Short mmCIF file of N, CA and C in Angstrom, two decimals:
data_model
loop_
_atom_site.label_atom_id
_atom_site.label_comp_id
_atom_site.label_asym_id
_atom_site.label_seq_id
_atom_site.Cartn_x
_atom_site.Cartn_y
_atom_site.Cartn_z
N UNK A 1 112.74 113.62 94.78
CA UNK A 1 113.60 114.91 94.71
C UNK A 1 114.62 114.65 93.45
N UNK A 2 114.77 115.48 92.42
CA UNK A 2 115.46 115.46 91.29
C UNK A 2 117.05 115.61 91.74
N UNK A 3 117.87 114.81 91.57
CA UNK A 3 119.24 114.98 91.60
C UNK A 3 120.12 115.04 90.51
N UNK A 4 120.76 116.17 90.40
CA UNK A 4 121.78 116.43 89.43
C UNK A 4 123.09 116.62 90.00
N UNK A 5 123.85 115.50 89.52
CA UNK A 5 125.08 115.26 90.10
C UNK A 5 126.16 116.20 89.35
N UNK A 6 127.13 116.57 90.05
CA UNK A 6 128.25 117.47 89.58
C UNK A 6 129.67 116.83 89.83
N UNK A 7 130.58 117.21 89.09
CA UNK A 7 132.05 116.79 89.42
C UNK A 7 132.54 117.98 90.13
N UNK A 8 132.92 117.86 91.30
CA UNK A 8 133.34 118.96 92.34
C UNK A 8 134.81 119.01 92.64
N UNK A 9 135.49 119.90 92.48
CA UNK A 9 136.94 119.99 92.95
C UNK A 9 137.39 121.33 93.71
N UNK A 10 138.51 121.05 94.31
CA UNK A 10 138.95 122.56 95.02
C UNK A 10 139.28 123.43 93.97
N UNK A 11 139.58 123.17 92.85
CA UNK A 11 139.79 124.18 91.57
C UNK A 11 139.36 123.45 90.40
N UNK A 12 139.10 124.07 89.44
CA UNK A 12 138.74 123.75 88.07
C UNK A 12 140.09 123.18 87.33
N UNK A 13 140.10 122.03 87.21
CA UNK A 13 141.09 121.29 86.52
C UNK A 13 140.55 120.50 85.42
N UNK A 14 141.55 120.23 84.23
CA UNK A 14 141.19 119.33 83.16
C UNK A 14 141.12 117.88 83.57
N UNK A 15 140.23 117.23 82.92
CA UNK A 15 139.90 115.83 83.27
C UNK A 15 141.17 114.93 83.39
N UNK A 16 142.02 115.30 82.62
CA UNK A 16 143.59 114.41 82.61
C UNK A 16 144.20 114.70 83.93
N UNK A 17 143.96 115.71 84.72
CA UNK A 17 144.57 116.02 85.79
C UNK A 17 143.91 115.41 86.88
N UNK A 18 142.95 114.66 86.86
CA UNK A 18 142.17 113.96 87.83
C UNK A 18 142.61 112.44 88.06
N UNK A 19 143.11 112.46 89.45
CA UNK A 19 143.80 111.05 89.62
C UNK A 19 142.63 110.15 90.51
N UNK A 20 142.00 110.72 91.25
CA UNK A 20 141.24 110.13 92.11
C UNK A 20 139.73 110.86 92.29
N UNK A 21 138.64 109.93 92.19
CA UNK A 21 137.16 110.52 92.28
C UNK A 21 136.57 109.85 93.38
N UNK A 22 135.86 110.63 94.25
CA UNK A 22 135.42 110.16 95.35
C UNK A 22 133.93 110.44 95.71
N UNK A 23 133.09 109.70 96.23
CA UNK A 23 131.73 109.82 96.34
C UNK A 23 130.94 108.43 96.96
N UNK A 24 130.00 108.58 97.42
CA UNK A 24 128.95 107.48 97.69
C UNK A 24 128.90 106.50 96.48
N UNK A 25 129.06 105.27 96.95
CA UNK A 25 129.04 104.32 95.76
C UNK A 25 127.87 104.41 94.86
N UNK A 26 126.71 104.46 95.25
CA UNK A 26 125.68 104.65 94.42
C UNK A 26 125.80 106.12 93.33
N UNK A 27 126.18 107.10 93.85
CA UNK A 27 126.37 108.28 93.07
C UNK A 27 127.48 108.03 92.05
N UNK A 28 128.67 107.34 92.37
CA UNK A 28 129.58 107.05 91.47
C UNK A 28 128.94 105.99 90.20
N UNK A 29 128.11 105.08 90.64
CA UNK A 29 127.66 104.12 89.64
C UNK A 29 126.64 104.86 88.90
N UNK A 30 125.98 105.83 89.36
CA UNK A 30 125.04 106.67 88.56
C UNK A 30 125.71 107.59 87.58
N UNK A 31 127.01 107.64 87.54
CA UNK A 31 127.75 108.59 86.64
C UNK A 31 128.78 107.65 85.86
N UNK A 32 128.44 106.27 85.77
CA UNK A 32 129.42 105.47 85.20
C UNK A 32 129.75 105.80 83.71
N UNK A 33 128.82 106.22 83.03
CA UNK A 33 129.44 106.44 81.58
C UNK A 33 130.16 107.86 81.61
N UNK A 34 129.83 108.91 82.14
CA UNK A 34 130.78 109.91 82.31
C UNK A 34 132.07 109.78 82.74
N UNK A 35 132.13 108.91 83.82
CA UNK A 35 133.43 108.57 84.41
C UNK A 35 134.40 107.76 83.37
N UNK A 36 133.75 106.66 82.93
CA UNK A 36 134.45 105.85 81.91
C UNK A 36 135.03 106.65 80.63
N UNK A 37 134.03 107.52 80.05
CA UNK A 37 134.40 108.34 79.05
C UNK A 37 135.44 109.54 79.15
N UNK A 38 135.30 110.08 80.33
CA UNK A 38 136.03 111.44 80.42
C UNK A 38 137.29 111.21 81.34
N UNK A 39 137.07 110.41 82.55
CA UNK A 39 138.27 110.20 83.31
C UNK A 39 138.37 108.77 83.70
N UNK A 40 138.76 107.94 82.51
CA UNK A 40 138.80 106.39 82.80
C UNK A 40 139.69 105.95 83.54
N UNK A 41 141.02 106.79 83.96
CA UNK A 41 142.15 106.18 84.45
C UNK A 41 142.13 106.63 86.11
N UNK A 42 140.91 107.34 86.24
CA UNK A 42 140.87 107.77 87.81
C UNK A 42 140.58 106.41 88.75
N UNK A 43 141.08 106.68 90.00
CA UNK A 43 140.78 105.57 90.97
C UNK A 43 139.67 105.96 91.71
N UNK A 44 138.74 105.25 91.84
CA UNK A 44 137.35 105.47 92.61
C UNK A 44 137.59 105.24 94.12
N UNK A 45 137.13 106.32 95.14
CA UNK A 45 137.21 106.16 96.56
C UNK A 45 135.78 106.24 97.17
N UNK A 46 135.39 105.15 97.69
CA UNK A 46 133.85 105.26 98.26
C UNK A 46 133.88 106.01 99.44
N UNK A 47 132.98 106.84 99.68
CA UNK A 47 132.73 107.37 100.82
C UNK A 47 131.29 107.13 101.43
N UNK A 48 130.97 107.41 102.64
CA UNK A 48 129.84 107.00 103.23
C UNK A 48 128.60 107.88 102.58
N UNK A 49 128.96 109.04 102.11
CA UNK A 49 127.93 109.82 101.63
C UNK A 49 128.52 110.90 100.52
N UNK A 50 127.66 111.64 99.68
CA UNK A 50 128.14 112.46 98.78
C UNK A 50 128.77 113.70 99.61
N UNK A 51 128.15 113.92 100.63
CA UNK A 51 128.32 115.25 101.53
C UNK A 51 129.86 114.97 102.36
N UNK A 52 130.16 113.61 102.70
CA UNK A 52 131.40 113.35 103.30
C UNK A 52 132.47 113.14 102.27
N UNK A 53 132.07 112.83 101.07
CA UNK A 53 133.15 112.85 100.07
C UNK A 53 133.78 114.34 99.66
N UNK A 54 132.62 115.35 99.59
CA UNK A 54 133.03 116.72 99.40
C UNK A 54 133.73 117.44 100.53
N UNK A 55 133.27 117.01 101.93
CA UNK A 55 134.03 117.51 103.00
C UNK A 55 135.58 117.09 102.88
N UNK A 56 135.64 115.73 102.44
CA UNK A 56 137.12 115.14 102.37
C UNK A 56 137.84 115.87 101.45
N UNK A 57 137.44 116.10 100.22
CA UNK A 57 138.27 117.07 99.35
C UNK A 57 138.61 118.41 99.85
N UNK A 58 137.64 118.80 100.36
CA UNK A 58 137.74 120.22 100.93
C UNK A 58 138.98 120.28 101.74
N UNK A 59 139.18 119.33 102.74
CA UNK A 59 140.28 119.09 103.77
C UNK A 59 141.64 118.66 103.06
N UNK A 60 141.52 118.04 102.01
CA UNK A 60 142.70 117.42 101.27
C UNK A 60 143.47 118.52 100.36
N UNK A 61 144.82 118.39 100.55
CA UNK A 61 145.57 119.41 99.91
C UNK A 61 145.91 118.97 98.51
N UNK A 62 145.58 117.79 98.11
CA UNK A 62 145.74 117.36 96.70
C UNK A 62 144.66 117.65 95.65
N UNK A 63 144.91 118.55 94.86
CA UNK A 63 144.11 118.94 93.86
C UNK A 63 143.57 117.82 92.72
N UNK A 64 144.33 116.83 92.66
CA UNK A 64 143.69 115.78 91.68
C UNK A 64 142.78 115.01 92.35
N UNK A 65 142.25 115.18 93.45
CA UNK A 65 141.08 114.44 93.94
C UNK A 65 139.73 115.33 93.89
N UNK A 66 138.88 114.82 93.25
CA UNK A 66 137.52 115.44 93.06
C UNK A 66 136.47 114.47 93.47
N UNK A 67 135.28 115.05 93.67
CA UNK A 67 134.07 114.42 94.37
C UNK A 67 133.01 114.43 93.36
N UNK A 68 131.96 113.62 93.47
CA UNK A 68 130.71 113.69 92.70
C UNK A 68 129.78 113.82 93.80
N UNK A 69 128.85 114.91 93.58
CA UNK A 69 127.74 115.45 94.54
C UNK A 69 126.90 116.46 93.92
N UNK A 70 125.87 116.83 94.66
CA UNK A 70 125.05 117.76 94.09
C UNK A 70 125.62 119.25 94.15
N UNK A 71 125.19 120.31 93.27
CA UNK A 71 125.59 121.52 93.09
C UNK A 71 125.48 122.19 94.41
N UNK A 72 124.39 122.17 95.42
CA UNK A 72 124.39 122.90 96.44
C UNK A 72 125.47 122.40 97.37
N UNK A 73 125.80 121.25 97.60
CA UNK A 73 126.96 120.89 98.37
C UNK A 73 128.30 121.50 97.96
N UNK A 74 128.59 121.65 96.75
CA UNK A 74 129.80 122.48 96.29
C UNK A 74 129.60 123.90 96.62
N UNK A 75 128.58 124.70 96.49
CA UNK A 75 128.29 125.92 96.96
C UNK A 75 128.35 126.19 98.52
N UNK A 76 127.77 125.15 99.33
CA UNK A 76 127.92 125.23 100.84
C UNK A 76 129.29 125.01 101.28
N UNK A 77 130.07 124.32 100.76
CA UNK A 77 131.84 123.94 101.09
C UNK A 77 132.69 124.87 100.26
N UNK A 78 132.09 125.75 99.35
CA UNK A 78 132.75 126.85 98.64
C UNK A 78 133.90 126.14 97.70
N UNK A 79 133.36 125.14 97.07
CA UNK A 79 134.15 124.23 96.30
C UNK A 79 133.63 124.79 94.76
N UNK A 80 134.51 124.17 93.80
CA UNK A 80 134.18 124.72 92.37
C UNK A 80 133.67 123.46 91.63
N UNK A 81 132.69 123.68 90.72
CA UNK A 81 131.95 122.81 89.80
C UNK A 81 132.78 122.71 88.69
N UNK A 82 133.38 121.44 88.25
CA UNK A 82 134.02 121.18 87.10
C UNK A 82 133.25 121.02 86.10
N UNK A 83 132.19 120.05 86.31
CA UNK A 83 131.24 119.89 85.27
C UNK A 83 129.72 119.47 85.87
N UNK A 84 128.73 119.92 85.46
CA UNK A 84 127.41 119.71 85.88
C UNK A 84 126.66 118.60 85.24
N UNK A 85 125.52 118.08 85.86
CA UNK A 85 124.69 117.17 85.22
C UNK A 85 125.47 115.85 84.60
N UNK A 86 126.34 115.34 85.34
CA UNK A 86 127.13 114.19 84.90
C UNK A 86 126.37 112.86 84.95
N UNK A 87 125.26 112.71 85.64
CA UNK A 87 124.66 111.33 85.95
C UNK A 87 124.26 110.83 84.42
N UNK A 88 124.22 109.45 84.48
CA UNK A 88 124.01 108.86 83.10
C UNK A 88 122.28 109.12 82.83
N UNK A 89 121.32 109.19 83.77
CA UNK A 89 120.07 109.31 83.40
C UNK A 89 119.74 110.88 83.75
N UNK A 90 119.10 111.59 83.10
CA UNK A 90 118.85 112.84 83.45
C UNK A 90 117.79 113.03 84.31
N UNK A 91 116.78 112.00 84.36
CA UNK A 91 115.80 112.08 85.26
C UNK A 91 116.12 111.45 86.64
N UNK A 92 117.37 111.63 87.21
CA UNK A 92 117.78 110.88 88.26
C UNK A 92 116.90 111.27 89.65
N UNK A 93 116.51 110.40 90.20
CA UNK A 93 115.55 110.75 91.45
C UNK A 93 115.74 110.06 92.53
N UNK A 94 116.10 110.66 93.68
CA UNK A 94 116.30 110.13 95.16
C UNK A 94 115.13 110.12 95.78
N UNK A 95 114.63 109.18 96.35
CA UNK A 95 113.38 109.29 97.27
C UNK A 95 113.92 109.29 98.72
N UNK A 96 113.26 110.13 99.75
CA UNK A 96 113.42 110.14 101.03
C UNK A 96 112.22 109.85 101.71
N UNK A 97 112.42 109.01 102.77
CA UNK A 97 111.03 108.53 103.65
C UNK A 97 111.39 108.87 105.03
N UNK A 98 110.30 109.31 105.88
CA UNK A 98 110.40 109.20 107.27
C UNK A 98 109.73 108.02 108.04
N UNK A 99 110.78 107.40 108.95
CA UNK A 99 110.15 106.15 109.62
C UNK A 99 109.62 106.66 111.03
N UNK A 100 108.56 106.06 111.13
CA UNK A 100 107.69 106.29 112.51
C UNK A 100 107.00 105.05 112.86
N UNK A 101 106.84 105.06 114.23
CA UNK A 101 106.19 103.80 114.91
C UNK A 101 104.67 104.23 114.92
N UNK A 102 104.56 105.36 114.81
CA UNK A 102 103.00 106.16 115.00
C UNK A 102 102.22 105.80 113.52
N UNK A 103 100.97 105.57 113.69
CA UNK A 103 100.27 105.30 112.48
C UNK A 103 99.87 106.67 111.69
N UNK A 104 99.99 106.51 110.46
CA UNK A 104 99.69 107.96 109.57
C UNK A 104 98.43 107.89 109.49
N UNK A 105 98.01 109.33 108.91
CA UNK A 105 96.69 109.42 108.63
C UNK A 105 96.08 108.57 107.46
N UNK A 106 94.69 108.25 107.82
CA UNK A 106 94.10 107.64 106.76
C UNK A 106 93.82 108.34 105.22
N UNK A 107 94.49 107.89 104.37
CA UNK A 107 94.24 108.62 103.11
C UNK A 107 94.26 107.16 101.86
N UNK A 108 93.35 107.31 101.23
CA UNK A 108 92.87 106.31 100.19
C UNK A 108 94.08 106.14 99.21
N UNK A 109 95.04 107.00 99.13
CA UNK A 109 95.85 107.14 98.02
C UNK A 109 97.27 106.73 98.59
N UNK A 110 97.37 106.11 99.83
CA UNK A 110 98.70 105.67 100.49
C UNK A 110 98.97 104.18 99.94
N UNK A 111 100.11 103.80 99.98
CA UNK A 111 100.61 102.44 99.53
C UNK A 111 101.10 101.73 100.81
N UNK A 112 100.99 100.40 100.70
CA UNK A 112 101.28 99.44 101.52
C UNK A 112 102.36 98.63 100.87
N UNK A 113 103.51 98.04 101.65
CA UNK A 113 104.38 96.88 101.13
C UNK A 113 104.32 95.88 102.13
N UNK A 114 104.24 94.74 101.50
CA UNK A 114 104.20 93.46 102.26
C UNK A 114 105.21 92.39 101.58
N UNK A 115 105.55 91.51 102.36
CA UNK A 115 106.44 90.41 102.16
C UNK A 115 105.82 89.02 102.72
N UNK A 116 105.74 88.08 102.04
CA UNK A 116 105.23 86.90 102.49
C UNK A 116 105.90 85.65 101.45
N UNK A 117 105.67 84.54 102.11
CA UNK A 117 106.20 83.14 101.72
C UNK A 117 105.05 82.28 102.06
N UNK A 118 104.76 81.04 101.39
CA UNK A 118 103.85 80.29 101.59
C UNK A 118 104.35 79.11 102.48
N UNK A 119 103.55 78.28 103.31
CA UNK A 119 103.94 77.41 103.77
C UNK A 119 104.33 76.08 102.95
N UNK A 120 103.58 75.96 101.93
CA UNK A 120 103.88 74.77 101.01
C UNK A 120 104.88 75.53 99.97
N UNK A 121 105.81 74.54 99.53
CA UNK A 121 106.73 74.91 98.62
C UNK A 121 106.11 75.30 97.35
N UNK A 122 105.16 74.64 96.77
CA UNK A 122 104.58 74.87 95.53
C UNK A 122 103.35 74.17 95.34
N UNK A 123 102.30 74.80 94.87
CA UNK A 123 100.98 74.23 94.63
C UNK A 123 100.40 75.20 93.57
N UNK A 124 99.37 74.44 92.84
CA UNK A 124 98.64 75.27 91.93
C UNK A 124 97.80 76.20 92.85
N UNK A 125 97.77 77.55 92.26
CA UNK A 125 96.58 78.45 93.02
C UNK A 125 97.07 79.23 94.03
N UNK A 126 98.27 79.00 94.61
CA UNK A 126 98.81 79.69 95.81
C UNK A 126 98.78 81.20 95.85
N UNK A 127 99.44 81.54 94.71
CA UNK A 127 99.45 83.08 94.41
C UNK A 127 98.12 83.61 93.98
N UNK A 128 97.44 82.66 93.08
CA UNK A 128 96.17 83.17 92.89
C UNK A 128 95.21 83.55 93.92
N UNK A 129 95.37 82.75 94.98
CA UNK A 129 94.75 83.07 96.22
C UNK A 129 94.95 84.21 96.89
N UNK A 130 96.28 84.78 96.88
CA UNK A 130 96.48 86.02 97.21
C UNK A 130 95.91 87.19 96.46
N UNK A 131 96.08 87.04 95.13
CA UNK A 131 95.55 88.01 94.33
C UNK A 131 94.15 88.15 94.21
N UNK A 132 93.61 87.10 94.55
CA UNK A 132 92.04 87.06 94.56
C UNK A 132 91.61 87.86 95.83
N UNK A 133 92.30 87.70 96.98
CA UNK A 133 91.96 88.46 98.26
C UNK A 133 91.96 89.80 98.00
N UNK A 134 93.00 90.29 97.20
CA UNK A 134 92.97 91.85 96.81
C UNK A 134 91.86 92.24 95.85
N UNK A 135 91.79 91.25 95.00
CA UNK A 135 90.78 91.69 94.07
C UNK A 135 89.22 91.79 94.42
N UNK A 136 88.91 90.79 95.33
CA UNK A 136 87.71 90.67 95.92
C UNK A 136 87.29 91.86 96.74
N UNK A 137 88.44 92.55 97.15
CA UNK A 137 88.19 93.79 98.02
C UNK A 137 88.49 95.15 97.10
N UNK A 138 88.63 95.04 96.07
CA UNK A 138 88.89 96.15 94.93
C UNK A 138 90.19 96.82 95.43
N UNK A 139 91.21 96.21 95.95
CA UNK A 139 92.45 96.83 96.35
C UNK A 139 93.37 96.53 95.02
N UNK A 140 94.14 97.66 94.58
CA UNK A 140 94.85 97.72 93.25
C UNK A 140 96.40 97.42 93.72
N UNK A 141 96.77 96.43 92.97
CA UNK A 141 98.14 96.12 93.21
C UNK A 141 99.10 96.99 92.34
N UNK A 142 100.22 97.54 92.86
CA UNK A 142 101.04 98.58 92.02
C UNK A 142 102.32 97.93 91.77
N UNK A 143 102.81 96.94 92.42
CA UNK A 143 103.90 96.11 92.18
C UNK A 143 104.09 94.89 92.72
N UNK A 144 104.69 93.85 92.12
CA UNK A 144 104.58 92.52 92.30
C UNK A 144 106.09 92.10 92.06
N UNK A 145 106.87 91.41 92.95
CA UNK A 145 108.20 90.79 92.89
C UNK A 145 108.30 89.50 93.48
N UNK A 146 109.01 88.75 92.97
CA UNK A 146 109.52 87.35 93.58
C UNK A 146 111.06 87.29 94.01
N UNK A 147 111.61 86.93 95.04
CA UNK A 147 112.81 86.62 95.34
C UNK A 147 113.23 85.27 95.82
N UNK A 148 114.27 84.61 95.35
CA UNK A 148 114.43 83.30 96.02
C UNK A 148 114.81 83.55 97.51
N UNK A 149 114.43 82.43 98.38
CA UNK A 149 114.68 82.57 99.81
C UNK A 149 116.07 82.26 100.14
N UNK A 150 116.52 81.36 99.14
CA UNK A 150 117.95 80.80 99.64
C UNK A 150 118.05 79.40 100.16
N UNK A 151 116.59 78.97 100.62
CA UNK A 151 116.40 77.87 101.18
C UNK A 151 116.36 76.65 100.23
N UNK A 152 116.55 76.78 98.92
CA UNK A 152 116.18 75.68 98.16
C UNK A 152 115.58 75.95 96.96
N UNK A 153 115.64 75.25 95.82
CA UNK A 153 115.03 75.61 94.53
C UNK A 153 113.43 75.59 94.88
N UNK A 154 112.80 76.62 94.15
CA UNK A 154 111.45 76.81 94.07
C UNK A 154 110.69 77.41 95.48
N UNK A 155 111.74 77.81 96.15
CA UNK A 155 111.11 78.58 97.45
C UNK A 155 111.37 80.10 97.33
N UNK A 156 110.35 80.82 97.44
CA UNK A 156 110.39 82.26 97.02
C UNK A 156 109.77 83.08 98.09
N UNK A 157 110.21 84.31 98.32
CA UNK A 157 109.33 85.23 99.27
C UNK A 157 108.75 86.11 98.16
N UNK A 158 107.75 86.69 98.33
CA UNK A 158 107.00 87.53 97.41
C UNK A 158 106.88 88.94 98.20
N UNK A 159 107.08 90.02 97.19
CA UNK A 159 106.77 91.42 97.72
C UNK A 159 105.73 91.92 96.90
N UNK A 160 104.96 92.54 97.60
CA UNK A 160 103.75 93.25 96.95
C UNK A 160 103.54 94.60 97.55
N UNK A 161 103.42 95.62 96.59
CA UNK A 161 102.88 97.03 96.91
C UNK A 161 101.48 97.09 96.48
N UNK A 162 100.79 97.66 97.24
CA UNK A 162 99.32 97.87 96.81
C UNK A 162 98.77 99.24 97.49
N UNK A 163 97.71 99.68 96.65
CA UNK A 163 97.25 101.08 97.16
C UNK A 163 96.36 100.73 98.20
N UNK A 164 96.49 101.49 99.38
CA UNK A 164 95.52 101.32 100.62
C UNK A 164 96.22 101.77 101.65
N UNK A 165 95.69 101.75 102.90
CA UNK A 165 96.28 102.22 104.02
C UNK A 165 95.81 101.06 105.22
N UNK A 166 96.94 100.93 105.76
CA UNK A 166 96.79 99.81 107.11
C UNK A 166 95.81 100.01 108.05
N UNK A 167 95.22 101.37 108.17
CA UNK A 167 94.05 101.72 109.02
C UNK A 167 92.81 101.25 108.55
N UNK A 168 92.83 101.07 107.31
CA UNK A 168 91.43 100.73 106.49
C UNK A 168 91.04 99.27 106.83
N UNK A 169 89.62 99.20 107.29
CA UNK A 169 89.23 97.86 107.66
C UNK A 169 89.23 96.85 106.55
N UNK A 170 88.99 97.42 105.47
CA UNK A 170 89.15 96.56 104.15
C UNK A 170 90.73 95.97 103.99
N UNK A 171 91.52 96.72 104.08
CA UNK A 171 92.87 96.36 103.87
C UNK A 171 93.15 95.30 104.87
N UNK A 172 92.87 95.52 106.42
CA UNK A 172 92.98 94.69 107.55
C UNK A 172 92.64 93.28 107.34
N UNK A 173 91.28 93.10 106.52
CA UNK A 173 90.62 91.93 106.20
C UNK A 173 91.37 91.23 105.48
N UNK A 174 91.92 91.96 104.25
CA UNK A 174 92.72 91.30 103.14
C UNK A 174 93.89 90.83 103.82
N UNK A 175 94.74 91.46 104.67
CA UNK A 175 95.87 91.21 105.29
C UNK A 175 95.76 89.72 106.20
N UNK A 176 94.66 89.80 106.94
CA UNK A 176 94.35 88.70 107.82
C UNK A 176 94.09 87.36 106.76
N UNK A 177 93.33 87.74 105.89
CA UNK A 177 93.17 86.38 104.85
C UNK A 177 94.48 85.61 104.37
N UNK A 178 95.43 86.64 103.83
CA UNK A 178 96.51 86.26 103.22
C UNK A 178 97.41 85.64 104.43
N UNK A 179 97.60 86.15 105.58
CA UNK A 179 98.45 85.68 106.55
C UNK A 179 98.13 84.30 107.00
N UNK A 180 96.82 83.88 106.76
CA UNK A 180 96.35 82.46 107.23
C UNK A 180 97.25 81.43 106.49
N UNK A 181 97.48 81.65 105.07
CA UNK A 181 98.00 80.74 104.44
C UNK A 181 99.71 80.81 104.07
N UNK A 182 100.25 81.64 105.02
CA UNK A 182 101.68 82.04 104.78
C UNK A 182 102.57 81.53 105.94
N UNK A 183 103.65 81.06 105.68
CA UNK A 183 104.68 80.79 106.80
C UNK A 183 105.39 81.94 107.28
N UNK A 184 105.51 83.00 106.36
CA UNK A 184 105.96 84.32 106.56
C UNK A 184 105.15 85.20 106.10
N UNK A 185 104.77 86.37 106.94
CA UNK A 185 103.99 87.56 106.55
C UNK A 185 104.50 88.70 107.39
N UNK A 186 105.12 89.80 106.70
CA UNK A 186 105.42 90.94 107.15
C UNK A 186 104.85 92.08 106.38
N UNK A 187 104.35 93.04 107.03
CA UNK A 187 104.29 94.27 106.79
C UNK A 187 105.21 95.17 106.72
N UNK A 188 105.92 95.53 105.63
CA UNK A 188 107.05 96.47 105.47
C UNK A 188 106.90 97.79 105.67
N UNK A 189 105.63 98.41 105.34
CA UNK A 189 105.50 99.70 105.70
C UNK A 189 104.28 100.42 104.89
N UNK A 190 103.85 101.41 105.39
CA UNK A 190 102.69 102.23 104.80
C UNK A 190 103.35 103.73 104.30
N UNK A 191 103.23 103.96 103.02
CA UNK A 191 104.02 105.20 102.63
C UNK A 191 103.00 106.00 101.72
N UNK A 192 103.55 107.37 101.48
CA UNK A 192 102.55 108.07 100.78
C UNK A 192 102.69 107.63 99.14
N UNK A 193 101.75 107.71 98.39
CA UNK A 193 101.70 107.24 97.07
C UNK A 193 102.65 108.04 96.00
N UNK A 194 103.01 109.22 96.45
CA UNK A 194 103.99 109.88 95.51
C UNK A 194 105.44 109.58 95.75
N UNK A 195 105.60 108.57 96.50
CA UNK A 195 107.09 108.28 96.73
C UNK A 195 107.38 107.24 95.54
#
């Protein structure tokens, strides 16, 4: 979903009248350039969500407090938009997912996320073996990351996203093969490829 963030207030005021700006931390960081350029002396107040920030300024009597949030929220709470599209990146996208314990429909365009670590700290060909398991089954990898485990130098956990579905027998065989050589193996989820 495309997100265009706005500067929202009880009334339209000049930037130099703004003393406080509130929103979800991520929303404020997505508008860092706008804030530092136009209202650098404002104090930031973090809220649990953009909606909560907007509700808070609606209740507050102080007009020098503004919020960052979507245009629709300003309309719902009958507040004023001081400035539109203040996010640093114009193609700002937020992804929403639905979590479920139930299996999803089999669809060859789904993606799967897994996390794993090896029993051995380091040895030639460990990661190659994982990649080979995918390649042998013609499963396309779409994302590969490594993160330090925090258990010492050279110890990593690997995160891989790939095109497939957990209900597919080909994918199940690949997961079984990879799991054999790992001290940690976790399927993080199966999700639609358009996310």
